PDB file of C-alpha atoms in Angstrom:
ATOM      1  CA  MET A   9      -5.414 -10.247  24.419  1.00 37.00           C
ATOM      2  CA  ALA A  10      -6.138  -6.811  25.889  1.00 39.00           C
ATOM      3  CA  SER A  11      -6.086  -3.984  23.395  1.00 44.00           C
ATOM      4  CA  ALA A  12      -3.306  -2.218  25.313  1.00 39.00           C
ATOM      5  CA  ASP A  13      -0.984  -5.094  24.380  1.00 51.00           C
ATOM      6  CA  TRP A  14      -1.170  -4.479  20.634  1.00 52.00           C
ATOM      7  CA  THR A  15      -2.038  -0.806  20.303  1.00 52.00           C
ATOM      8  CA  SER A  16       1.283   0.124  21.889  1.00 53.00           C
ATOM      9  CA  VAL A  17       3.280  -1.815  19.261  1.00 62.00           C
ATOM     10  CA  ARG A  18       5.023   0.899  17.261  1.00 62.00           C
ATOM     11  CA  GLY A  19       7.201  -1.237  15.007  1.00 78.00           C
ATOM     12  CA  LEU A  20       9.581   0.372  12.539  1.00 92.00           C
ATOM     13  CA  GLU A  21       9.851   4.047  11.739  1.00 95.00           C
ATOM     14  CA  PRO A  22       8.009   5.147   8.568  1.00 96.00           C
ATOM     15  CA  ALA A  23      10.213   5.184   5.447  1.00 96.00           C
ATOM     16  CA  ALA A  24       9.889   4.594   1.718  1.00 96.00           C
ATOM     17  CA  GLY A  25       9.238   0.937   0.942  1.00 96.00           C
ATOM     18  CA  ARG A  26       7.746   0.153   4.345  1.00 97.00           C
ATOM     19  CA  LEU A  27       4.106  -0.684   4.939  1.00 98.00           C
ATOM     20  CA  LEU A  28       1.483   0.989   7.064  1.00 97.00           C
ATOM     21  CA  VAL A  29      -0.981  -1.613   8.281  1.00 97.00           C
ATOM     22  CA  ALA A  30      -4.261  -0.265   9.638  1.00 96.00           C
ATOM     23  CA  THR A  31      -5.017  -1.457  13.164  1.00 94.00           C
ATOM     24  CA  PRO A  32      -8.515  -2.708  13.943  1.00 90.00           C
ATOM     25  CA  LEU A  33      -9.075   0.602  15.764  1.00 85.00           C
ATOM     26  CA  LEU A  34      -8.888   2.596  12.517  1.00 88.00           C
ATOM     27  CA  GLY A  35     -12.540   3.118  11.659  1.00 83.00           C
ATOM     28  CA  ASP A  36     -12.087   5.556   8.759  1.00 90.00           C
ATOM     29  CA  PRO A  37     -13.708   3.734   5.796  1.00 91.00           C
ATOM     30  CA  HIS A  38     -10.962   5.015   3.481  1.00 91.00           C
ATOM     31  CA  PHE A  39      -8.386   3.069   5.480  1.00 96.00           C
ATOM     32  CA  ALA A  40     -10.124   0.259   7.396  1.00 94.00           C
ATOM     33  CA  ARG A  41      -8.046  -2.940   7.008  1.00 95.00           C
ATOM     34  CA  THR A  42      -5.725  -1.339   4.486  1.00 97.00           C
ATOM     35  CA  VAL A  43      -2.074  -1.872   3.743  1.00 98.00           C
ATOM     36  CA  VAL A  44      -0.325   1.275   2.500  1.00 98.00           C
ATOM     37  CA  TYR A  45       3.017   1.154   0.662  1.00 98.00           C
ATOM     38  CA  LEU A  46       4.998   4.244   1.664  1.00 98.00           C
ATOM     39  CA  LEU A  47       6.553   6.200  -1.187  1.00 97.00           C
ATOM     40  CA  GLU A  48       7.917   9.078   0.843  1.00 96.00           C
ATOM     41  CA  HIS A  49       8.175  10.151   4.473  1.00 95.00           C
ATOM     42  CA  ASP A  50      10.063  13.324   5.278  1.00 92.00           C
ATOM     43  CA  GLY A  51       9.663  16.766   6.835  1.00 87.00           C
ATOM     44  CA  GLY A  52       7.121  17.664   4.151  1.00 92.00           C
ATOM     45  CA  GLY A  53       4.759  14.832   5.089  1.00 96.00           C
ATOM     46  CA  THR A  54       4.032  11.292   3.997  1.00 98.00           C
ATOM     47  CA  VAL A  55       2.773   9.818   0.714  1.00 98.00           C
ATOM     48  CA  GLY A  56       1.749   6.247  -0.023  1.00 98.00           C
ATOM     49  CA  VAL A  57      -0.684   4.071  -1.943  1.00 98.00           C
ATOM     50  CA  VAL A  58      -3.258   1.594  -0.661  1.00 98.00           C
ATOM     51  CA  LEU A  59      -2.307  -1.870  -1.927  1.00 98.00           C
ATOM     52  CA  ASN A  60      -5.372  -3.947  -1.164  1.00 98.00           C
ATOM     53  CA  ARG A  61      -8.177  -2.026  -2.853  1.00 98.00           C
ATOM     54  CA  PRO A  62      -8.368  -3.217  -6.464  1.00 98.00           C
ATOM     55  CA  SER A  63     -11.255  -1.669  -8.391  1.00 97.00           C
ATOM     56  CA  HIS A  64     -13.398  -3.326 -11.046  1.00 97.00           C
ATOM     57  CA  THR A  65     -12.100  -0.899 -13.674  1.00 97.00           C
ATOM     58  CA  PRO A  66      -9.680  -2.469 -16.169  1.00 98.00           C
ATOM     59  CA  VAL A  67      -6.577  -0.356 -16.767  1.00 98.00           C
ATOM     60  CA  GLY A  68      -7.360  -0.514 -20.503  1.00 97.00           C
ATOM     61  CA  GLN A  69     -10.640   1.320 -19.926  1.00 97.00           C
ATOM     62  CA  VAL A  70      -8.827   4.448 -18.728  1.00 96.00           C
ATOM     63  CA  LEU A  71      -5.321   3.939 -20.164  1.00 96.00           C
ATOM     64  CA  PRO A  72      -5.736   1.746 -23.271  1.00 96.00           C
ATOM     65  CA  ASN A  73      -2.029   1.669 -24.169  1.00 95.00           C
ATOM     66  CA  TRP A  74      -1.039   0.396 -20.719  1.00 96.00           C
ATOM     67  CA  HIS A  75      -3.490  -2.492 -20.278  1.00 94.00           C
ATOM     68  CA  ASP A  76      -1.195  -5.231 -21.563  1.00 95.00           C
ATOM     69  CA  ALA A  77       1.825  -3.833 -19.703  1.00 95.00           C
ATOM     70  CA  VAL A  78       0.448  -3.870 -16.140  1.00 96.00           C
ATOM     71  CA  SER A  79       0.715  -6.771 -13.724  1.00 94.00           C
ATOM     72  CA  GLY A  80      -2.285  -8.825 -12.713  1.00 94.00           C
ATOM     73  CA  PRO A  81      -4.858  -8.092 -11.681  1.00 96.00           C
ATOM     74  CA  ALA A  82      -4.915  -5.624 -14.591  1.00 96.00           C
ATOM     75  CA  VAL A  83      -7.261  -3.175 -12.883  1.00 98.00           C
ATOM     76  CA  VAL A  84      -6.846   0.320 -11.490  1.00 98.00           C
ATOM     77  CA  PHE A  85      -6.259   0.212  -7.724  1.00 98.00           C
ATOM     78  CA  GLY A  86      -7.834   2.706  -5.319  1.00 98.00           C
ATOM     79  CA  GLY A  87      -4.603   4.263  -4.081  1.00 98.00           C
ATOM     80  CA  GLY A  88      -6.231   6.558  -1.537  1.00 97.00           C
ATOM     81  CA  PRO A  89      -8.538   9.512  -1.058  1.00 97.00           C
ATOM     82  CA  VAL A  90      -6.098  12.231  -2.213  1.00 97.00           C
ATOM     83  CA  GLN A  91      -6.553  13.247  -5.873  1.00 97.00           C
ATOM     84  CA  PRO A  92      -8.742  10.231  -6.731  1.00 96.00           C
ATOM     85  CA  ASP A  93      -9.040  11.413 -10.355  1.00 95.00           C
ATOM     86  CA  GLY A  94      -5.264  11.348 -10.813  1.00 95.00           C
ATOM     87  CA  ALA A  95      -3.352   8.253 -11.890  1.00 96.00           C
ATOM     88  CA  LEU A  96      -0.061   7.120 -10.410  1.00 96.00           C
ATOM     89  CA  CYS A  97       1.956   4.235 -11.809  1.00 97.00           C
ATOM     90  CA  LEU A  98       4.606   2.306  -9.915  1.00 97.00           C
ATOM     91  CA  GLY A  99       6.948  -0.147 -11.534  1.00 95.00           C
ATOM     92  CA  GLU A 100       9.634  -2.601 -10.591  1.00 94.00           C
ATOM     93  CA  LEU A 101      12.246  -2.027 -13.254  1.00 88.00           C
ATOM     94  CA  ALA A 102      15.144  -4.132 -14.480  1.00 83.00           C
ATOM     95  CA  PRO A 103      18.466  -3.332 -12.744  1.00 80.00           C
ATOM     96  CA  GLY A 104      20.053  -0.170 -14.125  1.00 75.00           C
ATOM     97  CA  SER A 105      16.734   1.186 -15.455  1.00 78.00           C
ATOM     98  CA  THR A 106      15.127   4.318 -14.156  1.00 69.00           C
ATOM     99  CA  GLY A 107      11.574   5.614 -14.107  1.00 72.00           C
ATOM    100  CA  ILE A 108      10.732   9.144 -13.103  1.00 78.00           C
ATOM    101  CA  ARG A 109      11.985   8.736  -9.549  1.00 87.00           C
ATOM    102  CA  GLU A 110      13.254   5.676  -7.772  1.00 89.00           C
ATOM    103  CA  VAL A 111      11.405   5.036  -4.534  1.00 92.00           C
ATOM    104  CA  VAL A 112      13.354   2.087  -3.084  1.00 92.00           C
ATOM    105  CA  ASP A 113      14.395  -1.492  -3.961  1.00 89.00           C
ATOM    106  CA  GLY A 114      14.050  -1.005  -7.722  1.00 89.00           C
ATOM    107  CA  VAL A 115      10.542   0.474  -7.434  1.00 94.00           C
ATOM    108  CA  SER A 116      10.068   3.715  -9.357  1.00 93.00           C
ATOM    109  CA  THR A 117       7.284   6.052 -10.294  1.00 94.00           C
ATOM    110  CA  ILE A 118       6.465   5.721 -13.997  1.00 94.00           C
ATOM    111  CA  ASP A 119       5.358   8.468 -16.388  1.00 92.00           C
ATOM    112  CA  LEU A 120       1.987   7.382 -17.791  1.00 94.00           C
ATOM    113  CA  ASP A 121       2.342  10.037 -20.500  1.00 91.00           C
ATOM    114  CA  GLY A 122       5.531   8.304 -21.615  1.00 89.00           C
ATOM    115  CA  ASP A 123       5.870   5.682 -24.322  1.00 91.00           C
ATOM    116  CA  VAL A 124       4.658   2.301 -23.052  1.00 93.00           C
ATOM    117  CA  ALA A 125       6.816   0.625 -25.722  1.00 92.00           C
ATOM    118  CA  VAL A 126       9.902   2.026 -23.957  1.00 90.00           C
ATOM    119  CA  ILE A 127       8.792   1.179 -20.403  1.00 91.00           C
ATOM    120  CA  ALA A 128       7.245  -2.281 -20.913  1.00 90.00           C
ATOM    121  CA  PRO A 129      10.493  -4.070 -21.895  1.00 91.00           C
ATOM    122  CA  ILE A 130      12.358  -2.821 -18.802  1.00 90.00           C
ATOM    123  CA  ALA A 131       9.464  -3.240 -16.350  1.00 92.00           C
ATOM    124  CA  ARG A 132       9.251  -6.467 -14.426  1.00 93.00           C
ATOM    125  CA  ARG A 133       5.916  -5.394 -12.957  1.00 96.00           C
ATOM    126  CA  LEU A 134       3.662  -2.325 -13.207  1.00 97.00           C
ATOM    127  CA  ARG A 135       0.619  -1.217 -11.222  1.00 98.00           C
ATOM    128  CA  VAL A 136      -1.696   1.785 -11.722  1.00 98.00           C
ATOM    129  CA  PHE A 137      -3.376   3.585  -8.817  1.00 98.00           C
ATOM    130  CA  ALA A 138      -6.172   6.159  -8.817  1.00 98.00           C
ATOM    131  CA  GLY A 139      -5.336   8.626  -6.087  1.00 98.00           C
ATOM    132  CA  HIS A 140      -2.969   8.226  -3.187  1.00 98.00           C
ATOM    133  CA  ALA A 141      -2.816   8.536   0.585  1.00 98.00           C
ATOM    134  CA  GLY A 142      -1.200  11.582   2.113  1.00 97.00           C
ATOM    135  CA  TRP A 143      -0.424  12.970   5.546  1.00 97.00           C
ATOM    136  CA  ALA A 144       0.687  16.475   6.508  1.00 97.00           C
ATOM    137  CA  PRO A 145       3.936  16.893   8.483  1.00 95.00           C
ATOM    138  CA  ASP A 146       3.583  15.180  11.898  1.00 94.00           C
ATOM    139  CA  GLN A 147       0.063  13.895  11.073  1.00 96.00           C
ATOM    140  CA  LEU A 148       1.152  10.293  10.557  1.00 96.00           C
ATOM    141  CA  ASP A 149       3.281  10.384  13.720  1.00 94.00           C
ATOM    142  CA  ALA A 150       0.189  11.481  15.660  1.00 94.00           C
ATOM    143  CA  GLU A 151      -1.849   8.626  14.141  1.00 94.00           C
ATOM    144  CA  LEU A 152       0.912   6.139  15.022  1.00 94.00           C
ATOM    145  CA  THR A 153       0.898   7.392  18.606  1.00 92.00           C
ATOM    146  CA  GLU A 154      -2.917   6.992  18.717  1.00 92.00           C
ATOM    147  CA  GLY A 155      -2.531   3.350  17.673  1.00 91.00           C
ATOM    148  CA  ALA A 156      -4.147   3.704  14.230  1.00 94.00           C
ATOM    149  CA  TRP A 157      -1.275   2.118  12.263  1.00 95.00           C
ATOM    150  CA  TRP A 158       1.612  -0.290  12.534  1.00 95.00           C
ATOM    151  CA  VAL A 159       4.745   0.208  10.440  1.00 97.00           C
ATOM    152  CA  VAL A 160       6.262  -3.041   9.164  1.00 97.00           C
ATOM    153  CA  GLY A 161       8.756  -4.074   6.520  1.00 96.00           C
ATOM    154  CA  GLY A 162       7.537  -4.190   2.954  1.00 96.00           C
ATOM    155  CA  SER A 163       8.787  -5.366  -0.399  1.00 94.00           C
ATOM    156  CA  PRO A 164       7.984  -5.127  -4.100  1.00 95.00           C
ATOM    157  CA  ALA A 165       6.200  -8.493  -3.682  1.00 96.00           C
ATOM    158  CA  ASP A 166       3.632  -6.722  -1.465  1.00 97.00           C
ATOM    159  CA  LEU A 167       3.231  -3.854  -3.912  1.00 97.00           C
ATOM    160  CA  PHE A 168       2.635  -6.165  -6.871  1.00 97.00           C
ATOM    161  CA  SER A 169       0.737  -8.987  -5.163  1.00 97.00           C
ATOM    162  CA  GLU A 170      -1.495 -10.899  -7.581  1.00 96.00           C
ATOM    163  CA  GLU A 171      -3.923 -11.493  -4.702  1.00 97.00           C
ATOM    164  CA  PRO A 172      -4.181  -8.058  -3.083  1.00 97.00           C
ATOM    165  CA  LYS A 173      -7.464  -8.336  -1.175  1.00 96.00           C
ATOM    166  CA  PRO A 174      -6.182 -10.638   1.642  1.00 96.00           C
ATOM    167  CA  LEU A 175      -2.936  -8.647   1.974  1.00 97.00           C
ATOM    168  CA  TRP A 176      -3.887  -7.219   5.401  1.00 96.00           C
ATOM    169  CA  ARG A 177      -4.093 -10.706   6.912  1.00 96.00           C
ATOM    170  CA  ARG A 178      -1.008 -11.990   5.062  1.00 97.00           C
ATOM    171  CA  VAL A 179       1.195  -9.091   6.145  1.00 97.00           C
ATOM    172  CA  LEU A 180       0.134  -9.437   9.782  1.00 96.00           C
ATOM    173  CA  ALA A 181       0.555 -13.229   9.701  1.00 95.00           C
ATOM    174  CA  ARG A 182       4.257 -12.890   8.883  1.00 96.00           C
ATOM    175  CA  GLN A 183       4.944 -10.485  11.782  1.00 94.00           C
ATOM    176  CA  PRO A 184       6.213 -11.476  15.225  1.00 93.00           C
ATOM    177  CA  MET A 185       3.737 -11.762  18.090  1.00 89.00           C
ATOM    178  CA  PRO A 186       1.484 -10.051  19.072  1.00 88.00           C
ATOM    179  CA  LEU A 187       0.812  -8.724  15.544  1.00 91.00           C
ATOM    180  CA  ARG A 188       0.760 -12.221  14.038  1.00 90.00           C
ATOM    181  CA  LEU A 189      -2.185 -13.115  16.246  1.00 90.00           C
ATOM    182  CA  LEU A 190      -4.142 -10.140  14.907  1.00 88.00           C
ATOM    183  CA  SER A 191      -4.135 -11.572  11.381  1.00 89.00           C
ATOM    184  CA  THR A 192      -7.177 -13.558  12.552  1.00 85.00           C
ATOM    185  CA  TYR A 193      -8.967 -10.544  14.055  1.00 80.00           C
ATOM    186  CA  PRO A 194     -12.622 -10.674  12.911  1.00 73.00           C
ATOM    187  CA  LEU A 195     -14.203  -7.899  10.879  1.00 68.00           C
ATOM    188  CA  ASP A 196     -16.974  -7.609  13.451  1.00 62.00           C
ATOM    189  CA  VAL A 197     -15.922  -8.610  16.975  1.00 58.00           C
ATOM    190  CA  SER A 198     -19.558  -8.718  18.122  1.00 59.00           C
ATOM    191  CA  LEU A 199     -20.189 -11.692  15.814  1.00 56.00           C
ATOM    192  CA  SER A 200     -17.308 -13.736  17.254  1.00 56.00           C
TER     193      SER A 200
END
């Protein structure tokens, strides 16, 4: 398939709860083959977290009180290159519960300085990220136009996947053609 066939696929408009899927053209090592869960997209810019970059650092090593509360794998995820020393927690809460700010579909930001004993009973799933991904106003739109990303539907199941590393392939495999075909795109085309 010629690259022009898939680089022109725009997909959905960016919005909270949707996914940015890096196209094979995106060579930036921070984002190559990533899936980003969008938390916010408005006139002030775009914020999201990378879903498929689990670290080797157990949550309990940096946030001891939260280790038993987070969903598997119970490690800190590399959320993106912005503020990599800062922690961000997202949770899927029981209906009627609230975190700091609801994002969409029952997903909320969670206060890591709060009492884990209060949050854990109302949280269906929790995940901790170090850093996040961010775009200035109009920056993401320019990258979409360049063919660096596809915007597709997302869900809490993507955000809290117990097998996050193959998420790029899994998300593409459930899309209509031609994106579905790209789920088999090799890491290095020259070796194919």
